[in-house]
């Protein structure tokens, strides 16, 4: 039985998430089954009721296990914080963390389950770890004979524009286990289908698709409420710049963590804000304006130091290239302050050998090109053939027009 809160009246959104579709139209998929749920704080329906509350009340089905990705079930942990096994104070259920000592459920964790329901809001960037937690869970479920049910959610950046390089499999990591474009233009359900088809993960995987979503839609078009899927993804503005802003994590610059504008504010104490903004303006990048900014992070890189930098203001969402812009932000800082700029050293996201920037980019070729002074346009031209081939390959997994 679905909780009454899920049925209260209110405006009907243009799009129904996979969770809404499951709860209101397809509960038969869970009848008679013992299932687990992999979710986080953004796993809510259109009326902000959480998946754990909705699904533990389904008749003739039993929610038997809770799993959580990076940041935990309720999103309290910052990035790179390993999450221990815990008990959810709301449901009283044990929550198995898939970000820490183990990133993949074991056979013992899956024992007795018929289905693993995965309901995670993604943000449309290769480095966001929820898609890789999904991939590892799919792989483990295939070995254990547990069916996977992915509840799809909109890509907040839409599903038409694809950007960035395709990684070299030799650089696979938890920020890129399998080759995807930096901005893949896919929903999590489509990524799950692509990974199963293109990389033979095996097992039985079903997707409860979105209703009413079209590839041209941005999040604002869906009518769905935005819940921050991670602590430093508070707004849609954050999500728009993240496919390039995350690259700053691979440097000794602040990506704005510890401020109210993560990934939009970028800088360091050794940069002059106005010189930096002028250098970036000279690149004439589409759909973005760089405003000189000074900020003081309260934690992480350069905590309690005033950083000179810029704020990225997206002025044209259709023309903006977040990945190329992220490379420009890095290249300009390195050019302006060659003695102070540094590539971040490992460890980073469970990788202890390769540079963080290389696993974020999925190659060392782009870093080396930046170090050699190659132009942004030549670097962008270099990944176009691989990107075209990948677009053709991903087409078989697409679910929406």
Short mmCIF file of C-alpha atoms in Angstrom, two decimals, residues 15-400:
data_model
loop_
_atom_site.label_atom_id
_atom_site.label_comp_id
_atom_site.label_asym_id
_atom_site.label_seq_id
_atom_site.Cartn_x
_atom_site.Cartn_y
_atom_site.Cartn_z
CA UNK A 15 7.26 14.42 -16.62
CA UNK A 16 6.84 11.38 -14.40
CA UNK A 17 10.02 9.90 -12.97
CA UNK A 18 10.61 6.17 -12.95
CA UNK A 19 9.70 6.15 -9.26
CA UNK A 20 6.36 7.85 -9.96
CA UNK A 21 5.65 5.43 -12.79
CA UNK A 22 6.52 2.41 -10.64
CA UNK A 23 4.42 3.53 -7.66
CA UNK A 24 1.35 4.55 -9.61
CA UNK A 25 1.37 2.19 -12.60
CA UNK A 26 3.80 -0.74 -12.31
CA UNK A 27 3.84 -2.09 -8.75
CA UNK A 28 3.29 -5.54 -10.23
CA UNK A 29 7.03 -5.58 -10.91
CA UNK A 30 7.57 -5.96 -7.15
CA UNK A 31 4.64 -8.18 -6.15
CA UNK A 32 5.73 -11.36 -4.46
CA UNK A 33 9.37 -10.27 -4.44
CA UNK A 34 11.95 -9.56 -1.79
CA UNK A 35 13.92 -6.55 -2.98
CA UNK A 36 16.70 -4.16 -2.10
CA UNK A 37 16.82 -0.42 -2.79
CA UNK A 38 19.88 1.58 -3.82
CA UNK A 39 18.96 5.22 -3.26
CA UNK A 40 20.00 8.61 -1.94
CA UNK A 41 18.34 11.79 -0.74
CA UNK A 42 17.14 12.81 -4.22
CA UNK A 43 15.25 9.51 -4.66
CA UNK A 44 11.88 11.21 -4.29
CA UNK A 45 8.64 11.32 -6.23
CA UNK A 46 6.96 14.43 -7.63
CA UNK A 47 5.57 15.25 -4.16
CA UNK A 48 8.95 14.76 -2.45
CA UNK A 49 8.09 11.45 -0.77
CA UNK A 50 11.18 9.27 -0.53
CA UNK A 51 11.46 5.95 -2.36
CA UNK A 52 12.20 4.06 0.86
CA UNK A 53 8.93 5.25 2.40
CA UNK A 54 6.91 4.55 -0.73
CA UNK A 55 8.30 1.12 -1.47
CA UNK A 56 8.37 -0.34 2.03
CA UNK A 57 4.58 -0.03 2.09
CA UNK A 58 3.97 -1.98 -1.13
CA UNK A 59 1.59 -4.90 -0.50
CA UNK A 60 2.81 -8.44 -1.10
CA UNK A 61 6.41 -7.26 -1.49
CA UNK A 62 9.18 -6.75 1.03
CA UNK A 63 11.85 -4.09 1.10
CA UNK A 64 14.61 -6.19 2.68
CA UNK A 65 17.80 -4.14 2.20
CA UNK A 66 18.94 -0.55 1.75
CA UNK A 67 22.10 0.41 -0.14
CA UNK A 68 23.65 3.87 -0.46
CA UNK A 69 26.16 5.41 -2.91
CA UNK A 70 28.73 8.17 -2.29
CA UNK A 71 27.55 10.75 0.29
CA UNK A 72 25.26 8.22 1.97
CA UNK A 73 21.50 7.67 1.97
CA UNK A 74 20.75 11.22 3.10
CA UNK A 75 23.66 13.06 1.46
CA UNK A 76 25.33 14.25 4.67
CA UNK A 77 28.92 13.25 3.82
CA UNK A 78 31.24 15.44 1.77
CA UNK A 79 33.16 14.13 -1.25
CA UNK A 80 35.85 11.46 -0.82
CA UNK A 81 34.49 10.55 2.63
CA UNK A 82 34.21 6.79 3.01
CA UNK A 83 30.81 5.83 4.38
CA UNK A 84 30.60 3.02 6.94
CA UNK A 85 27.71 0.60 7.36
CA UNK A 86 25.02 2.42 9.36
CA UNK A 87 21.43 2.26 10.49
CA UNK A 88 18.89 4.63 8.97
CA UNK A 89 17.31 6.59 11.85
CA UNK A 90 14.04 6.97 9.95
CA UNK A 91 13.25 3.43 8.80
CA UNK A 92 15.42 1.64 11.35
CA UNK A 93 16.90 -0.44 8.52
CA UNK A 94 20.58 -1.18 8.10
CA UNK A 95 22.13 0.79 5.23
CA UNK A 96 24.94 -0.89 3.31
CA UNK A 97 27.44 1.63 1.98
CA UNK A 98 28.78 1.17 -1.55
CA UNK A 99 31.35 3.93 -1.15
CA UNK A 100 34.25 2.95 1.06
CA UNK A 101 35.84 -0.40 1.71
CA UNK A 102 33.42 -1.91 -0.79
CA UNK A 103 31.98 -0.24 -3.87
CA UNK A 104 30.28 -3.37 -5.15
CA UNK A 105 27.72 -5.42 -3.23
CA UNK A 106 28.93 -8.86 -2.21
CA UNK A 107 27.04 -12.10 -2.73
CA UNK A 108 26.23 -12.08 0.99
CA UNK A 109 24.71 -8.60 0.75
CA UNK A 110 22.48 -9.71 -2.12
CA UNK A 111 21.55 -13.09 -0.68
CA UNK A 112 17.80 -13.63 -0.50
CA UNK A 113 16.95 -10.73 -2.84
CA UNK A 114 14.96 -11.24 -6.02
CA UNK A 115 15.38 -7.68 -7.29
CA UNK A 116 17.64 -4.68 -6.68
CA UNK A 117 15.80 -1.42 -7.34
CA UNK A 118 18.15 1.44 -8.27
CA UNK A 119 16.80 4.99 -7.98
CA UNK A 120 19.59 7.57 -8.27
CA UNK A 121 19.45 11.08 -9.68
CA UNK A 122 22.41 11.64 -12.01
CA UNK A 123 23.66 15.02 -13.30
CA UNK A 124 24.83 14.22 -16.82
CA UNK A 125 28.63 14.07 -16.36
CA UNK A 126 31.03 11.14 -16.70
CA UNK A 127 32.76 11.70 -13.36
CA UNK A 128 29.62 11.60 -11.20
CA UNK A 129 30.01 8.36 -9.29
CA UNK A 130 26.38 7.23 -9.10
CA UNK A 131 26.48 5.77 -12.62
CA UNK A 132 29.55 3.73 -11.67
CA UNK A 133 27.94 2.51 -8.46
CA UNK A 134 25.07 1.43 -10.70
CA UNK A 135 27.46 -0.37 -13.06
CA UNK A 136 29.15 -2.25 -10.22
CA UNK A 137 25.80 -3.19 -8.71
CA UNK A 138 24.63 -4.50 -12.08
CA UNK A 139 27.78 -6.59 -12.38
CA UNK A 140 27.35 -8.04 -8.87
CA UNK A 141 23.66 -8.76 -9.40
CA UNK A 142 24.44 -10.59 -12.64
CA UNK A 143 26.76 -12.94 -10.72
CA UNK A 144 24.23 -13.41 -7.91
CA UNK A 145 21.22 -13.99 -10.16
CA UNK A 146 19.41 -10.90 -8.86
CA UNK A 147 17.32 -8.89 -11.30
CA UNK A 148 18.05 -5.14 -11.55
CA UNK A 149 15.27 -2.57 -11.88
CA UNK A 150 16.50 0.95 -12.72
CA UNK A 151 14.00 3.74 -12.04
CA UNK A 152 14.90 6.35 -14.62
CA UNK A 153 15.21 10.08 -13.98
CA UNK A 154 15.74 13.04 -16.32
CA UNK A 155 19.20 14.17 -17.30
CA UNK A 156 19.13 17.77 -16.00
CA UNK A 157 21.25 18.89 -18.96
CA UNK A 158 18.93 17.31 -21.52
CA UNK A 159 19.62 14.42 -23.83
CA UNK A 160 20.64 16.00 -27.12
CA UNK A 161 24.05 17.61 -26.61
CA UNK A 162 27.06 15.33 -26.26
CA UNK A 163 30.51 16.76 -25.57
CA UNK A 164 34.04 15.80 -24.68
CA UNK A 165 36.58 13.09 -25.24
CA UNK A 166 36.06 9.33 -25.00
CA UNK A 167 38.38 7.81 -22.35
CA UNK A 168 41.09 5.25 -22.95
CA UNK A 169 40.05 2.05 -21.08
CA UNK A 170 43.60 1.89 -19.65
CA UNK A 171 42.65 4.88 -17.48
CA UNK A 172 39.48 3.30 -16.07
CA UNK A 173 38.67 4.38 -12.51
CA UNK A 174 35.73 5.08 -10.23
CA UNK A 175 35.22 8.38 -12.08
CA UNK A 176 35.09 6.53 -15.40
CA UNK A 177 34.84 2.73 -15.27
CA UNK A 178 33.75 2.44 -18.89
CA UNK A 179 34.17 4.86 -21.81
CA UNK A 180 31.51 7.58 -21.87
CA UNK A 181 31.69 11.09 -23.25
CA UNK A 182 32.37 13.70 -20.57
CA UNK A 183 28.81 14.90 -21.18
CA UNK A 184 27.08 11.76 -22.46
CA UNK A 185 23.58 13.23 -22.98
CA UNK A 186 21.92 10.12 -21.53
CA UNK A 187 19.70 9.28 -18.59
CA UNK A 188 20.89 6.80 -15.97
CA UNK A 189 18.52 4.19 -17.42
CA UNK A 190 20.04 4.67 -20.86
CA UNK A 191 23.56 4.46 -19.45
CA UNK A 192 22.63 1.19 -17.73
CA UNK A 193 21.33 -0.19 -21.05
CA UNK A 194 24.42 1.01 -22.89
CA UNK A 195 26.79 -0.56 -20.35
CA UNK A 196 24.94 -3.86 -20.49
CA UNK A 197 24.85 -3.91 -24.29
CA UNK A 198 28.31 -2.53 -25.07
CA UNK A 199 30.29 -4.00 -22.18
CA UNK A 200 28.52 -7.31 -21.54
CA UNK A 201 27.77 -6.79 -17.85
CA UNK A 202 25.25 -9.63 -18.07
CA UNK A 203 22.25 -10.32 -15.90
CA UNK A 204 18.66 -9.15 -16.23
CA UNK A 205 18.24 -5.37 -16.25
CA UNK A 206 14.92 -3.59 -16.70
CA UNK A 207 14.33 0.15 -16.85
CA UNK A 208 11.15 1.79 -15.63
CA UNK A 209 11.16 4.65 -18.09
CA UNK A 210 10.14 8.28 -17.76
CA UNK A 211 6.76 9.38 -18.99
CA UNK A 212 6.57 12.64 -20.89
CA UNK A 213 10.33 13.29 -21.14
CA UNK A 214 11.90 14.32 -24.44
CA UNK A 215 15.59 14.66 -25.19
CA UNK A 216 15.29 18.39 -25.77
CA UNK A 217 14.03 18.97 -22.22
CA UNK A 218 16.11 20.62 -19.55
CA UNK A 219 15.19 20.07 -15.90
CA UNK A 220 13.11 23.25 -15.79
CA UNK A 221 10.85 21.80 -18.48
CA UNK A 222 9.96 18.70 -16.44
CA UNK A 223 8.00 20.29 -13.60
CA UNK A 224 9.81 18.00 -11.15
CA UNK A 225 11.30 19.36 -7.91
CA UNK A 226 15.09 19.62 -7.70
CA UNK A 227 16.69 17.91 -4.71
CA UNK A 228 20.46 18.25 -4.47
CA UNK A 229 21.79 14.75 -5.31
CA UNK A 230 25.07 15.50 -3.51
CA UNK A 231 26.19 18.16 -1.02
CA UNK A 232 27.98 20.25 -3.63
CA UNK A 233 25.28 20.04 -6.31
CA UNK A 234 22.78 22.48 -4.75
CA UNK A 235 21.30 24.02 -7.89
CA UNK A 236 20.78 23.45 -11.58
CA UNK A 237 23.38 26.15 -12.24
CA UNK A 238 25.89 23.87 -10.49
CA UNK A 239 24.92 20.91 -12.66
CA UNK A 240 25.34 22.95 -15.86
CA UNK A 241 28.98 23.80 -15.18
CA UNK A 242 29.94 20.52 -13.49
CA UNK A 243 30.99 18.57 -16.65
CA UNK A 244 33.92 20.99 -16.85
CA UNK A 245 34.06 22.29 -13.30
CA UNK A 246 34.90 18.87 -11.91
CA UNK A 247 38.23 19.00 -13.78
CA UNK A 248 39.39 21.64 -11.26
CA UNK A 249 39.50 18.82 -8.70
CA UNK A 250 42.55 17.56 -10.58
CA UNK A 251 44.49 20.75 -9.76
CA UNK A 252 45.58 22.72 -6.68
CA UNK A 253 42.92 25.36 -7.40
CA UNK A 254 39.69 25.64 -5.44
CA UNK A 255 36.63 24.40 -7.32
CA UNK A 256 34.49 26.38 -4.90
CA UNK A 257 33.85 23.65 -2.36
CA UNK A 258 33.30 25.28 0.99
CA UNK A 259 31.42 28.17 -0.64
CA UNK A 260 27.81 28.76 -1.62
CA UNK A 261 28.71 28.40 -5.33
CA UNK A 262 30.69 25.16 -5.82
CA UNK A 263 32.00 24.65 -9.36
CA UNK A 264 30.76 28.11 -10.39
CA UNK A 265 33.45 29.91 -8.37
CA UNK A 266 36.97 28.82 -9.32
CA UNK A 267 40.25 30.29 -8.17
CA UNK A 268 43.30 30.31 -5.90
CA UNK A 269 45.16 32.80 -3.68
CA UNK A 270 47.88 33.12 -6.31
CA UNK A 271 45.53 34.30 -9.09
CA UNK A 272 44.44 37.88 -9.79
CA UNK A 273 40.72 37.84 -10.39
CA UNK A 274 40.64 40.53 -13.08
CA UNK A 275 43.63 39.20 -15.01
CA UNK A 276 42.09 35.73 -14.89
CA UNK A 277 38.71 36.94 -16.13
CA UNK A 278 40.36 38.85 -18.99
CA UNK A 279 42.40 35.81 -20.04
CA UNK A 280 39.30 33.64 -20.12
CA UNK A 281 37.25 36.27 -21.97
CA UNK A 282 39.94 36.30 -24.66
CA UNK A 283 39.15 32.64 -25.42
CA UNK A 284 35.70 33.73 -26.71
CA UNK A 285 34.01 30.59 -25.43
CA UNK A 286 30.34 30.22 -26.38
CA UNK A 287 27.48 30.79 -23.94
CA UNK A 288 29.49 31.87 -20.89
CA UNK A 289 30.75 35.07 -19.25
CA UNK A 290 33.54 35.11 -16.65
CA UNK A 291 33.08 37.63 -13.85
CA UNK A 292 36.06 38.50 -11.62
CA UNK A 293 35.38 37.05 -8.17
CA UNK A 294 37.05 36.73 -4.79
CA UNK A 295 35.92 34.11 -2.31
CA UNK A 296 37.05 32.42 0.90
CA UNK A 297 36.33 28.66 1.15
CA UNK A 298 35.38 27.46 4.62
CA UNK A 299 36.75 23.94 4.05
CA UNK A 300 38.83 21.82 1.69
CA UNK A 301 41.32 23.43 -0.70
CA UNK A 302 42.46 26.92 0.39
CA UNK A 303 40.14 26.95 3.40
CA UNK A 304 40.15 30.37 5.12
CA UNK A 305 42.25 31.93 2.33
CA UNK A 306 40.91 34.57 -0.04
CA UNK A 307 41.01 33.20 -3.57
CA UNK A 308 41.17 35.33 -6.68
CA UNK A 309 39.17 33.78 -9.47
CA UNK A 310 36.04 33.93 -11.55
CA UNK A 311 32.40 33.04 -11.42
CA UNK A 312 31.06 31.27 -14.50
CA UNK A 313 27.77 32.77 -15.68
CA UNK A 314 26.06 30.63 -18.32
CA UNK A 315 24.33 33.00 -20.73
CA UNK A 316 23.26 30.56 -23.45
CA UNK A 317 22.54 26.99 -22.34
CA UNK A 318 22.30 25.66 -25.90
CA UNK A 319 25.72 27.00 -26.95
CA UNK A 320 27.61 26.57 -23.67
CA UNK A 321 30.32 23.87 -23.73
CA UNK A 322 31.04 22.99 -20.10
CA UNK A 323 33.82 20.48 -20.78
CA UNK A 324 35.76 22.78 -23.13
CA UNK A 325 35.19 25.63 -20.68
CA UNK A 326 36.62 23.55 -17.82
CA UNK A 327 39.76 22.91 -19.87
CA UNK A 328 40.01 26.64 -20.59
CA UNK A 329 39.74 27.48 -16.89
CA UNK A 330 42.61 25.09 -16.12
CA UNK A 331 44.77 26.19 -19.06
CA UNK A 332 44.42 29.91 -18.28
CA UNK A 333 45.36 29.45 -14.61
CA UNK A 334 48.41 27.40 -15.55
CA UNK A 335 49.47 30.01 -18.10
CA UNK A 336 49.03 32.96 -15.71
CA UNK A 337 50.74 31.37 -12.70
CA UNK A 338 53.08 28.61 -13.97
CA UNK A 339 55.14 28.52 -10.76
CA UNK A 340 52.15 28.25 -8.42
CA UNK A 341 49.86 25.99 -10.45
CA UNK A 342 50.12 22.27 -9.71
CA UNK A 343 48.38 19.11 -10.79
CA UNK A 344 46.80 17.44 -7.78
CA UNK A 345 48.63 14.31 -6.63
CA UNK A 346 47.02 10.95 -5.87
CA UNK A 347 45.32 9.33 -4.04
CA UNK A 348 41.98 10.38 -5.48
CA UNK A 349 38.76 8.38 -5.85
CA UNK A 350 40.47 5.07 -4.92
CA UNK A 351 43.24 5.60 -7.49
CA UNK A 352 46.73 5.72 -5.96
CA UNK A 353 49.00 5.79 -8.99
CA UNK A 354 47.69 7.97 -11.80
CA UNK A 355 47.23 11.73 -11.55
CA UNK A 356 43.64 12.76 -10.68
CA UNK A 357 43.44 14.96 -13.79
CA UNK A 358 44.33 11.96 -15.97
CA UNK A 359 41.63 9.70 -14.56
CA UNK A 360 39.09 12.53 -14.78
CA UNK A 361 40.01 13.02 -18.44
CA UNK A 362 40.40 9.30 -19.03
CA UNK A 363 43.74 9.89 -20.73
CA UNK A 364 47.05 11.66 -20.21
CA UNK A 365 47.04 13.03 -23.75
CA UNK A 366 44.95 16.11 -22.95
CA UNK A 367 47.08 17.05 -19.93
CA UNK A 368 50.22 16.68 -22.02
CA UNK A 369 48.70 18.82 -24.76
CA UNK A 370 47.92 21.56 -22.24
CA UNK A 371 51.47 21.35 -20.88
CA UNK A 372 52.82 21.74 -24.42
CA UNK A 373 50.68 24.84 -25.03
CA UNK A 374 48.28 23.32 -27.56
CA UNK A 375 45.26 25.48 -28.35
CA UNK A 376 41.85 24.56 -26.97
CA UNK A 377 40.42 24.34 -30.47
CA UNK A 378 43.05 21.83 -31.59
CA UNK A 379 42.42 19.71 -28.49
CA UNK A 380 38.68 19.83 -29.17
CA UNK A 381 39.20 18.82 -32.80
CA UNK A 382 41.28 15.86 -31.64
CA UNK A 383 38.42 14.09 -29.84
CA UNK A 384 35.75 14.64 -32.53
CA UNK A 385 36.29 11.36 -34.50
CA UNK A 386 36.06 9.22 -31.34
CA UNK A 387 33.03 11.19 -30.17
CA UNK A 388 31.24 10.62 -33.49
CA UNK A 389 31.87 6.88 -33.30
CA UNK A 390 30.68 6.77 -29.69
CA UNK A 391 27.48 8.67 -30.54
CA UNK A 392 26.63 6.02 -33.12
CA UNK A 393 27.34 3.26 -30.60
CA UNK A 394 25.19 4.77 -27.85
CA UNK A 395 22.18 5.09 -30.18
CA UNK A 396 21.06 1.50 -29.53
CA UNK A 397 20.57 2.25 -25.83
CA UNK A 398 18.49 5.42 -26.16
CA UNK A 399 14.93 5.21 -24.83
CA UNK A 400 13.50 8.65 -25.66
#
